[in-house]
């Protein structure tokens, strides 16, 4: 696999680890913002290979983990409607709502379908004109273009039995929320390469200036991750703070113009609640007024009781990087992938699941 | 399977196009279906008696295994449920160290299945049984209402004679044993995933379903009790099978990611969907635990046998980290490979 195998080269990784050992002189705490990066660090055994001065903190970049409980309950509620076909990305299905997960609703007879793209949901809507098709539009900036495009195309081709349950969140406001937290100890960030592929660099410069933190746009393969960490540490050691691009084979400064246009056409920035963190101003997307007919929350009047998170679970602190998963009293005991108390134990990108799966020996 | 069997077995003249509830009713319609589609196709001395059961005799100890097949879609790249149902049970019997001889065939058909599709499946059953050298000696046919099945479910049960050289069991496994996988992993699961509704992607990946009994017979004849265990890592993949063995033996297992054979197309597809190939299902692959003293010779022999050309030593049994499977990643890091929880689901991004 071109552009993959080169970034899994053991000798290159070792060479960069050696450079890292030579560069680092004191303790640094760095956050990888994306769940895919957390997964890559843990799956490849990189955390154990890093110099002990470096502490990696796993950020909130796992869309499954930060989707509020209430929205999962809404998705379950919609799925249980006999006239609805509820479509979702695969890993949302196992996330526990307050009463059940979508997977349980499916087992009880709900028509829940796993898709890889919302455009496929649009096809299902065309094929089933007597049903309402709802796509659970979860994710960061990465899934926003395809979700926006599905709504744009539905409107353009007059498909009225399609809508999306929106739970879109944005990375930069979450980084700010973390940096503003009184317990914050993050000194540098690995930014998520695929998010910046869409969005470009613009919105990161003000954060870097305001909080004086280095940000390195980083990929997901072992060599990407070690290089990204090395670039952050070099800045920290020199007292610098700037944006650097480790993932230049993919990411361009201006982002993806077409993707940005379709997002802008369909979505507008809004306040969003984050599971475990709470509401963050201007931290997500909602559908613009012109597309309100495609908003599942408005199309179906969903009456859901407010529910509280499990009290033992420290998912919020884990997502903000204040605590490690194993510092949770329930970790590996009451809470495990078979019986998750909080979302980070569910998704394979969640910090708790990553620790549970890969580091328990 | 070759198209030859299809050509030799044209669809019989039947006065119905689809299966109806009546075909499972036990009366005239059932007999019409069985006469044309089962007895003539699978004709052999034991089936001819048309009794409810078959009478068998064996000189040796007998291995006995059953499996049900509910795969969706029924037709997939590289095969269909018919050959899968034969190969699956043939392989389970073979993993015991036995030579499979007879199998049963029980069909649960959903009302409305086109006869052409049923015929296609049955012809593949015949082809796979002939290839494996097993006779279909008893069976059953039921029809369920539309919506209560998924086209067709098949149960097969197989019996086979134990190879007198075989000493297979987790009790025989000891630290130092080498772990050998017979072929590329994750192929079957990704072939199925590529045609699953909503996840379709264009690929030339085909299922690896095949009968492993002849290959295993040759290995048992040559290496006998030096083979300590054989398992086919079907559902749950290589990771789940190795975890079961680590748990049952209370020993540790070390594997090396770089040594695990995988087709590059399958690797890319896993990458795209965010799946770990170690957890993806296999059909035409088996894992052997063999004495370290014969490991190289065993590997060489296996590579020369049918379906063994991609075989590789992927790891060994160790006395530390009891109950755990530990993988050395491509970059030299170590991590635990756990038992799979639930079904592997494609990731969002």
XYZ file of C-alpha atoms in Angstrom:
710
model
C 0.000 0.000 0.000
C 1.709 3.136 -1.228
C 1.809 5.927 1.377
C 1.032 3.422 4.122
C 3.806 0.845 4.302
C 6.475 3.573 4.230
C 4.896 4.999 7.377
C 5.008 1.646 9.167
C 8.721 1.159 8.649
C 10.251 -0.074 11.900
C 13.751 1.318 11.212
C 12.381 4.795 10.423
C 10.240 4.767 13.561
C 13.264 3.746 15.653
C 15.350 6.493 14.052
C 12.744 9.112 14.958
C 12.353 7.738 18.484
C 16.115 8.114 18.886
C 15.915 11.729 17.669
C 13.085 12.287 20.137
C 15.204 10.883 23.006
C 18.031 13.222 22.048
C 15.711 16.250 21.814
C 13.709 15.927 25.007
C 15.205 17.433 28.181
C 12.203 17.743 30.512
C 8.605 16.534 30.922
C 6.011 17.555 28.327
C 2.301 16.794 28.083
C 0.916 16.544 24.574
C -2.625 15.819 23.420
C -3.485 13.891 20.283
C -6.855 15.338 19.343
C -8.193 12.499 17.226
C -9.444 9.075 18.317
C -7.809 7.535 15.261
C -4.462 8.794 16.551
C -5.166 7.393 20.044
C -5.921 4.084 18.401
C -2.709 4.223 16.353
C -0.569 5.038 19.407
C -1.980 2.225 21.488
C -2.421 -0.411 18.750
C 1.181 -0.122 17.639
C 2.582 -0.103 21.146
C 4.040 3.407 20.677
C 3.147 4.723 24.142
C 5.574 2.241 25.739
C 8.308 3.220 23.277
C 8.203 6.984 23.965
C 10.755 8.600 26.317
C 9.352 8.747 29.843
C 9.393 12.560 29.831
C 6.548 12.567 27.313
C 2.965 12.087 28.466
C 0.387 11.647 25.771
C -3.154 12.667 26.684
C -6.010 11.368 24.628
C -8.281 14.103 23.389
C -12.002 14.265 22.728
C -11.735 13.446 19.027
C -13.860 10.333 19.026
C -17.238 11.252 17.538
C -18.956 8.259 19.086
C -17.697 9.218 22.534
C -18.857 12.823 22.552
C -22.328 12.316 21.094
C -24.709 13.210 23.957
C -26.730 10.465 25.605
C -29.878 12.367 24.744
C -29.153 12.162 21.013
C -28.589 8.426 21.203
C -31.938 8.117 22.971
C -33.480 10.183 20.186
C -31.943 7.897 17.553
C -33.280 4.842 19.389
C -36.689 6.499 19.662
C -36.721 7.187 15.921
C -35.536 3.665 15.108
C -38.451 2.245 17.073
C -40.886 4.148 14.859
C -42.240 1.523 12.447
C -42.259 4.008 9.561
C -38.578 4.847 9.975
C -35.468 3.226 8.550
C -32.621 4.502 10.723
C -29.215 4.492 9.043
C -25.949 4.945 10.894
C -22.214 4.494 10.758
C -21.300 1.121 12.261
C -19.681 2.069 15.545
C -22.629 4.192 16.762
C -24.735 1.051 17.059
C -23.192 -0.298 20.235
C -23.133 2.989 22.181
C -25.472 2.655 25.149
C -28.309 5.154 25.406
C -30.005 5.639 28.749
C -32.149 2.544 28.170
C -30.723 0.748 25.178
C -28.376 0.945 22.213
C -29.324 1.000 18.546
C -28.022 -2.571 18.325
C -30.542 -3.646 20.978
C -33.322 -1.729 19.217
C -32.351 -3.560 16.013
C -32.536 -6.920 17.797
C -36.033 -5.970 18.976
C -37.163 -5.410 15.403
C -36.219 -1.827 14.543
C -35.010 -1.307 10.980
C -31.465 -0.089 11.680
C -28.945 -0.238 8.859
C -25.175 0.138 8.939
C -23.903 2.300 6.126
C -20.575 3.634 5.053
C -21.921 6.803 3.446
C -25.018 9.005 3.922
C -25.384 9.040 0.135
C -26.319 5.371 0.431
C -29.085 6.418 2.857
C -30.388 8.716 0.166
C -30.599 5.730 -2.192
C -32.537 3.802 0.455
C -34.946 6.757 0.687
C -35.464 6.627 -3.083
C -36.078 2.871 -2.970
C -38.532 3.123 -0.055
C -40.866 6.048 -0.800
C -43.410 4.833 1.783
C -40.813 4.963 4.598
C -38.992 7.804 6.324
C -35.228 7.393 6.128
C -33.167 9.073 8.862
C -29.369 9.210 8.818
C -27.659 9.624 12.178
C -25.232 12.362 11.112
C -22.520 11.991 13.701
C -18.954 13.141 13.415
C -16.396 15.899 13.229
C -15.501 18.044 10.245
C -14.492 14.878 8.388
C -17.984 13.477 7.896
C -19.677 16.873 7.499
C -19.162 17.232 3.713
C -20.816 13.906 2.840
C -23.648 14.499 5.300
C -24.182 17.995 3.887
C -24.071 16.666 0.345
C -26.774 14.099 1.108
C -29.132 16.849 2.306
C -28.196 19.116 -0.588
C -28.933 16.360 -3.096
C -32.162 15.341 -1.345
C -33.461 18.894 -1.678
C -32.250 19.252 -5.247
C -33.917 16.041 -6.381
C -37.087 16.579 -4.336
C -36.650 13.589 -2.018
C -38.854 14.445 0.932
C -38.687 11.198 2.941
C -35.061 11.791 3.962
C -33.749 13.635 7.005
C -30.692 13.663 9.248
C -30.330 13.602 13.010
C -27.477 16.058 13.373
C -24.754 15.674 15.963
C -21.850 17.422 14.295
C -19.034 18.739 16.426
C -15.955 20.825 15.644
C -12.398 20.382 16.855
C -11.052 23.940 17.437
C -13.740 24.986 19.981
C -13.078 21.752 21.904
C -9.346 22.542 21.960
C -10.167 25.976 23.377
C -12.484 24.495 25.987
C -9.681 22.164 27.097
C -7.111 24.977 27.186
C -9.512 27.136 29.221
C -10.164 24.400 31.786
C -8.670 25.255 35.167
C -7.119 21.777 35.378
C -5.565 21.945 31.930
C -2.021 20.663 31.574
C -1.791 20.274 27.792
C 1.291 21.988 26.329
C 1.047 21.001 22.686
C -1.305 19.346 20.230
C -1.200 16.816 17.444
C -4.011 18.108 15.229
C -6.044 15.571 13.254
C -4.709 15.356 9.715
C -7.998 14.411 8.100
C -9.914 17.246 9.807
C -7.491 19.824 8.403
C -7.640 18.136 5.001
C -11.191 19.469 4.854
C -10.957 22.654 6.893
C -7.486 24.013 6.156
C -5.288 25.784 8.705
C -7.000 29.169 9.184
C -8.963 28.506 12.356
C -5.908 27.129 14.197
C -3.687 30.231 14.011
C -5.725 32.303 16.524
C -5.638 29.427 19.055
C -1.871 29.044 18.690
C -1.391 32.796 19.208
C -3.823 33.118 22.102
C -2.677 30.099 24.120
C 0.913 29.940 22.874
C 0.716 26.224 22.114
C 2.459 24.367 19.309
C 0.106 22.536 16.931
C 1.396 19.934 14.484
C -0.964 18.599 11.808
C -0.330 14.866 12.076
C -1.319 11.672 10.264
C -2.283 8.309 11.702
C 0.442 5.805 10.891
C 3.174 4.958 13.425
C 5.831 7.066 11.720
C 3.366 9.973 11.343
C 2.645 9.891 15.057
C 6.261 9.692 16.184
C 7.256 12.442 13.735
C 4.353 14.618 14.928
C 5.376 14.177 18.558
C 9.001 14.968 17.672
C 7.937 18.180 15.901
C 5.850 19.305 18.901
C 8.695 18.522 21.323
C 11.233 20.417 19.204
C 8.998 23.505 19.382
C 8.405 23.098 23.114
C 12.114 22.689 23.833
C 12.877 25.850 21.855
C 10.013 27.761 23.435
C 8.291 28.140 20.064
C 4.610 27.900 19.196
C 3.551 27.635 15.584
C 1.598 25.488 13.205
C 3.596 22.804 11.434
C 2.415 20.225 8.937
C 3.712 16.679 9.381
C 0.965 15.323 7.090
C 1.881 17.403 4.034
C 1.466 14.414 1.730
C -2.279 14.834 2.267
C -3.127 18.179 3.877
C -3.018 21.551 2.163
C -3.107 24.931 3.903
C -6.352 25.938 2.183
C -8.261 22.718 2.923
C -10.744 21.271 0.457
C -12.645 24.147 -1.180
C -15.491 22.052 -2.627
C -16.084 20.301 0.676
C -16.077 23.632 2.536
C -18.588 25.067 0.088
C -21.098 22.271 0.525
C -20.735 22.442 4.323
C -21.350 26.211 4.235
C -24.333 25.801 1.947
C -26.131 23.331 4.231
C -24.840 23.838 7.784
C -24.270 26.773 10.105
C -22.210 26.873 13.296
C -24.213 26.416 16.497
C -23.756 25.629 20.168
C -23.436 21.909 20.877
C -23.500 19.695 23.932
C -20.556 17.258 24.216
C -21.002 14.068 26.156
C -18.878 14.235 29.279
C -17.885 17.865 28.701
C -21.148 19.804 28.466
C -22.213 22.587 26.166
C -19.451 24.364 24.232
C -20.386 27.589 22.409
C -20.173 27.490 18.615
C -18.793 23.984 18.701
C -20.989 22.217 16.177
C -23.175 22.413 13.130
C -26.914 22.595 12.642
C -28.876 22.684 9.406
C -29.511 26.107 7.923
C -33.112 27.372 7.867
C -33.426 26.571 4.146
C -32.854 22.901 4.976
C -34.962 22.702 8.106
C -37.314 20.199 6.424
C -34.430 17.725 6.523
C -33.837 18.060 10.254
C -35.107 14.853 11.886
C -35.439 16.547 15.282
C -37.931 19.002 13.790
C -39.605 16.605 11.371
C -40.459 14.138 14.134
C -41.515 15.549 17.457
C -39.258 13.539 19.734
C -40.224 13.600 23.372
C -37.337 12.297 25.457
C -36.849 12.511 29.205
C -33.640 14.173 30.343
C -31.310 11.576 31.791
C -28.122 11.773 33.778
C -24.860 9.998 33.030
C -23.679 7.161 35.223
C -22.171 8.729 38.333
C -19.084 6.504 38.645
C -17.975 7.074 35.046
C -15.252 9.712 34.626
C -15.623 9.892 30.831
C -15.616 13.706 30.924
C -12.245 13.880 32.651
C -10.860 11.243 30.299
C -12.095 13.161 27.257
C -10.553 16.400 28.542
C -7.306 14.565 29.228
C -7.414 15.258 32.970
C -7.464 11.570 33.910
C -6.258 8.332 32.343
C -8.821 5.570 31.776
C -7.208 3.314 34.409
C -7.714 6.027 37.035
C -11.458 5.352 36.834
C -12.725 3.114 39.674
C -14.988 1.277 37.235
C -12.329 0.671 34.547
C -12.160 -3.018 33.632
C -14.546 -3.850 36.492
C -18.145 -2.653 36.170
C -17.143 -1.000 32.900
C -15.778 -3.055 30.013
C -16.495 -3.287 26.279
C -19.259 -5.832 26.869
C -20.961 -3.609 29.416
C -19.770 -0.027 28.858
C -20.803 2.629 31.375
C -19.549 5.469 29.195
C -18.978 5.945 25.516
C -15.124 5.947 25.514
C -15.335 2.239 26.362
C -17.544 1.537 23.340
C -15.890 2.875 20.256
C -12.646 1.307 19.138
C -11.347 4.898 19.029
C -12.407 5.650 22.576
C -9.527 6.073 25.017
C -10.974 3.599 27.547
C -11.585 0.875 24.949
C -8.118 1.410 23.482
C -6.547 0.958 26.925
C -8.741 -2.006 27.738
C -8.019 -3.813 24.477
C -4.356 -3.199 24.050
C -2.602 -2.519 27.297
C -3.854 -4.933 29.914
C -0.860 -7.232 30.155
C -15.791 -25.229 -7.718
C -15.470 -25.747 -11.473
C -18.314 -24.926 -13.806
C -18.128 -28.519 -14.970
C -20.463 -29.721 -12.226
C -22.978 -27.073 -13.233
C -22.870 -28.248 -16.831
C -23.205 -31.871 -15.817
C -26.164 -31.058 -13.579
C -28.729 -29.085 -15.548
C -31.800 -27.914 -13.606
C -34.284 -30.823 -13.608
C -37.717 -30.445 -15.158
C -39.986 -29.325 -12.320
C -43.535 -27.990 -12.495
C -42.816 -25.131 -10.054
C -40.511 -22.094 -10.137
C -40.382 -21.131 -6.472
C -40.368 -23.022 -3.198
C -43.690 -22.836 -1.346
C -44.721 -23.932 2.145
C -46.098 -27.149 0.610
C -42.595 -28.276 -0.305
C -41.889 -28.699 3.361
C -45.225 -30.320 4.174
C -44.059 -33.902 3.804
C -46.591 -34.769 1.088
C -46.556 -34.998 -2.678
C -44.800 -31.664 -3.235
C -42.025 -32.573 -0.787
C -41.493 -35.871 -2.551
C -41.390 -34.195 -5.962
C -38.730 -31.806 -4.724
C -36.693 -34.488 -2.971
C -36.847 -36.954 -5.874
C -35.549 -34.505 -8.434
C -33.400 -32.128 -6.448
C -31.928 -34.326 -3.733
C -31.989 -38.076 -4.376
C -31.016 -37.944 -8.032
C -28.346 -35.305 -7.468
C -26.650 -36.829 -4.430
C -27.311 -40.458 -5.400
C -25.376 -43.039 -3.324
C -26.063 -46.477 -1.785
C -26.789 -45.184 1.708
C -29.110 -42.402 0.550
C -30.968 -44.797 -1.758
C -32.563 -46.608 1.183
C -34.624 -43.407 1.722
C -34.774 -44.219 5.407
C -34.915 -41.514 8.090
C -31.314 -42.226 9.021
C -28.200 -43.842 7.604
C -26.431 -46.865 9.058
C -22.661 -46.473 9.117
C -19.771 -48.613 10.284
C -16.256 -47.587 11.283
C -13.096 -49.434 12.171
C -11.503 -46.574 14.123
C -12.441 -43.908 16.609
C -14.883 -41.419 15.130
C -14.906 -37.602 15.063
C -18.302 -35.941 14.903
C -19.164 -32.280 14.292
C -22.141 -30.116 13.387
C -22.505 -26.582 12.108
C -25.318 -24.332 10.895
C -24.926 -21.854 8.059
C -27.000 -18.672 7.986
C -24.745 -16.527 5.815
C -26.117 -13.391 4.153
C -25.909 -12.931 1.238
C -26.379 -16.567 0.249
C -24.386 -16.046 -2.948
C -21.083 -14.242 -2.457
C -17.871 -13.683 -4.416
C -16.074 -16.998 -4.612
C -18.908 -19.279 -3.524
C -22.329 -19.812 -2.045
C -23.886 -21.192 1.120
C -23.966 -24.711 -0.366
C -20.250 -25.297 -0.656
C -19.645 -23.315 2.540
C -21.948 -25.698 4.439
C -20.044 -28.756 3.205
C -16.548 -27.295 3.575
C -17.295 -25.890 7.039
C -18.260 -29.228 8.525
C -15.646 -31.193 6.562
C -12.998 -28.856 7.979
C -14.327 -29.089 11.549
C -14.097 -32.886 11.388
C -10.628 -32.656 9.837
C -9.436 -30.325 12.647
C -10.089 -33.167 15.092
C -7.448 -35.189 13.248
C -10.036 -37.228 11.371
C -10.781 -38.026 7.775
C -14.371 -36.927 7.084
C -16.523 -39.622 5.430
C -20.238 -38.858 5.706
C -22.310 -35.742 6.159
C -25.955 -34.917 6.682
C -27.670 -32.047 4.913
C -30.621 -30.222 6.497
C -32.200 -27.361 4.575
C -34.466 -24.692 6.051
C -35.810 -22.835 3.035
C -37.707 -19.569 3.107
C -40.911 -19.670 1.097
C -40.426 -17.944 -2.252
C -36.853 -19.062 -2.944
C -36.559 -19.493 -6.713
C -35.888 -23.097 -7.659
C -32.997 -21.982 -9.879
C -31.243 -20.567 -6.804
C -31.928 -23.695 -4.751
C -30.531 -25.786 -7.585
C -27.425 -23.660 -7.834
C -26.838 -24.126 -4.103
C -27.421 -27.890 -4.245
C -25.084 -28.313 -7.215
C -22.393 -26.569 -5.196
C -23.118 -28.889 -2.265
C -22.552 -31.817 -4.593
C -19.360 -30.339 -6.039
C -17.905 -29.596 -2.617
C -18.827 -33.041 -1.274
C -17.184 -34.757 -4.250
C -14.076 -32.624 -3.912
C -13.797 -33.443 -0.213
C -14.621 -37.116 -0.756
C -17.633 -37.248 1.565
C -21.055 -38.805 0.966
C -24.311 -37.088 1.856
C -26.181 -39.891 3.565
C -29.124 -38.306 5.341
C -30.921 -35.020 5.485
C -34.049 -32.991 5.994
C -35.980 -30.266 4.216
C -38.233 -27.717 5.885
C -39.907 -24.626 4.473
C -40.672 -21.570 6.635
C -42.998 -18.665 5.863
C -41.677 -15.693 3.955
C -39.924 -13.319 6.353
C -39.022 -16.084 8.831
C -35.771 -17.045 7.148
C -33.177 -15.425 4.926
C -33.558 -17.417 1.676
C -32.011 -20.581 3.065
C -30.311 -21.874 6.197
C -28.311 -25.096 6.061
C -27.182 -27.425 8.815
C -24.600 -30.092 8.102
C -23.268 -32.732 10.454
C -20.225 -34.770 9.612
C -18.505 -37.881 10.859
C -15.037 -39.094 10.050
C -12.515 -41.711 11.050
C -9.693 -40.591 13.285
C -6.222 -40.744 11.807
C -4.380 -43.318 13.957
C -1.354 -40.966 14.132
C -3.338 -38.018 15.468
C -2.877 -36.714 19.002
C -4.719 -33.439 18.851
C -5.797 -31.412 21.844
C -4.961 -28.348 23.900
C -3.374 -30.661 26.529
C -0.551 -31.432 24.105
C 0.423 -27.771 23.618
C 3.609 -26.676 25.409
C 5.857 -23.595 25.532
C 8.086 -23.435 22.468
C 5.445 -24.837 20.087
C 5.357 -22.940 16.816
C 2.114 -21.475 15.502
C 1.588 -21.852 11.773
C -1.212 -20.349 9.732
C -1.961 -22.183 6.472
C -2.850 -19.232 4.251
C -3.803 -15.579 3.883
C -6.068 -14.350 6.673
C -9.311 -12.351 6.594
C -10.159 -13.182 2.978
C -13.595 -14.736 3.481
C -14.897 -12.056 5.839
C -13.869 -9.224 3.559
C -15.372 -10.974 0.495
C -18.697 -11.105 2.361
C -18.335 -7.519 3.613
C -17.776 -6.298 0.039
C -21.287 -7.393 -0.983
C -23.109 -6.581 2.241
C -25.928 -4.074 1.686
C -24.863 -0.551 2.485
C -21.150 -1.338 2.637
C -20.575 -2.559 -0.919
C -17.212 -1.750 -2.407
C -15.716 -2.833 -5.708
C -13.080 -5.469 -5.315
C -11.873 -8.714 -6.775
C -11.612 -10.373 -3.339
C -13.170 -13.843 -3.324
C -13.999 -16.098 -0.388
C -11.354 -18.694 0.429
C -13.904 -21.417 1.237
C -12.366 -24.813 0.492
C -11.966 -28.294 1.948
C -8.827 -28.653 4.020
C -9.173 -32.361 4.797
C -6.811 -33.695 2.114
C -4.047 -31.267 3.127
C -4.518 -32.129 6.790
C -4.492 -35.861 6.006
C -1.066 -35.547 4.374
C 0.302 -33.545 7.318
C -1.015 -36.036 9.879
C 0.490 -38.936 7.968
C 3.904 -37.287 7.962
C 4.037 -35.445 11.293
C 1.542 -37.390 13.441
C 1.758 -36.576 17.146
C 4.147 -33.665 16.527
C 1.026 -31.730 15.531
C -0.431 -30.667 18.862
C -3.490 -28.764 17.748
C -5.309 -27.663 14.616
C -8.121 -25.120 14.504
C -9.891 -23.242 11.755
C -10.256 -19.595 12.755
C -13.690 -18.940 11.273
C -15.917 -16.427 13.084
C -13.948 -14.086 15.318
C -10.847 -14.661 13.191
C -7.314 -15.577 14.173
C -7.396 -13.334 17.270
C -10.386 -15.062 18.857
C -9.085 -18.573 18.116
C -5.671 -17.796 19.633
C -7.332 -16.255 22.690
C -9.434 -19.385 23.216
C -6.298 -21.508 23.049
C -4.373 -19.227 25.441
C -7.283 -19.413 27.881
C -7.660 -23.194 27.611
C -3.933 -23.919 27.979
C -3.210 -21.187 30.562
C -0.123 -20.417 28.464
C 0.929 -17.241 26.660
C 0.987 -16.744 22.919
C 3.346 -14.410 21.037
C 2.636 -13.464 17.434
C 4.447 -11.174 15.027
C 2.315 -8.844 12.905
C 4.787 -8.758 10.026
C 4.700 -12.560 9.679
C 0.918 -12.878 9.333
C 0.130 -13.518 5.652
C -2.568 -11.312 4.123
C -3.555 -10.476 0.558
C -2.830 -6.804 -0.145
C -6.378 -6.208 -1.455
C -7.825 -7.638 1.750
C -5.428 -5.542 3.813
C -6.526 -2.383 1.958
C -10.215 -3.207 2.387
C -9.742 -3.715 6.139
C -7.851 -0.442 6.273
C -10.673 1.366 4.458
C -13.409 0.071 6.759
C -11.338 0.394 9.922
C -11.388 -3.345 10.649
C -8.607 -5.394 12.210
C -7.900 -8.383 9.914
C -7.063 -10.511 12.946
C -10.756 -10.461 13.869
C -12.142 -11.055 10.383
C -13.577 -14.505 9.542
C -11.699 -17.130 7.542
C -12.990 -20.271 5.838
C -10.095 -21.886 3.995
C -7.398 -21.386 6.617
C -6.277 -23.421 9.613
C -3.860 -22.746 12.437
C -1.485 -25.501 13.588
C 0.451 -25.721 16.834
C 3.433 -27.961 16.140
C 6.504 -29.120 18.004
C 9.346 -26.642 17.405
C 11.643 -29.469 16.230
C 9.512 -30.108 13.124
C 8.214 -26.582 12.500
C 10.395 -25.805 9.466
C 9.793 -29.172 7.821
C 6.063 -28.894 8.561
C 5.940 -25.425 6.993
C 7.787 -26.609 3.908
C 5.449 -29.571 3.480
C 2.338 -27.429 4.035
C 3.530 -24.909 1.447
C 3.745 -27.735 -1.092
C 0.190 -28.946 -0.415
C -3.195 -27.813 -1.724
C -4.255 -24.412 -0.238
C -0.982 -24.148 1.705
C 1.248 -22.051 -0.526
C 0.957 -18.899 1.616
C 1.507 -20.720 4.922
C 3.733 -18.981 7.468
C 5.004 -19.341 11.018
C 3.326 -16.456 12.857
C 4.432 -17.006 16.426
C 4.991 -19.352 19.329
C 3.697 -20.516 22.666
C 5.457 -19.002 25.684
C 5.518 -19.637 29.421
C 4.904 -16.016 30.441
C 1.902 -13.643 30.150
C -0.489 -16.537 30.824
C -3.861 -16.470 29.040
C -2.773 -13.568 26.865
C -2.005 -13.196 23.180
C 0.676 -10.539 22.663
C 1.455 -9.127 19.238
C 4.697 -7.473 18.187
C 3.566 -4.658 15.895
C 5.188 -3.805 12.574
C 7.268 -1.148 14.298
C 8.359 -3.397 17.152
C 5.879 -2.246 19.824
C 3.948 -4.830 21.814
C 0.250 -4.999 22.548
C -2.346 -7.429 23.803
C -4.702 -8.954 21.247
C -7.980 -9.507 23.062
C -10.990 -11.651 22.385
C -13.449 -9.872 20.132
C -16.440 -8.280 21.830
C -19.606 -8.550 19.750
C -19.385 -8.015 16.027
C -16.661 -5.838 14.492
C -18.372 -2.701 13.228
C -16.965 -0.367 10.586
C -15.724 2.895 12.110
C -16.974 6.398 11.376
C -13.645 7.787 10.260
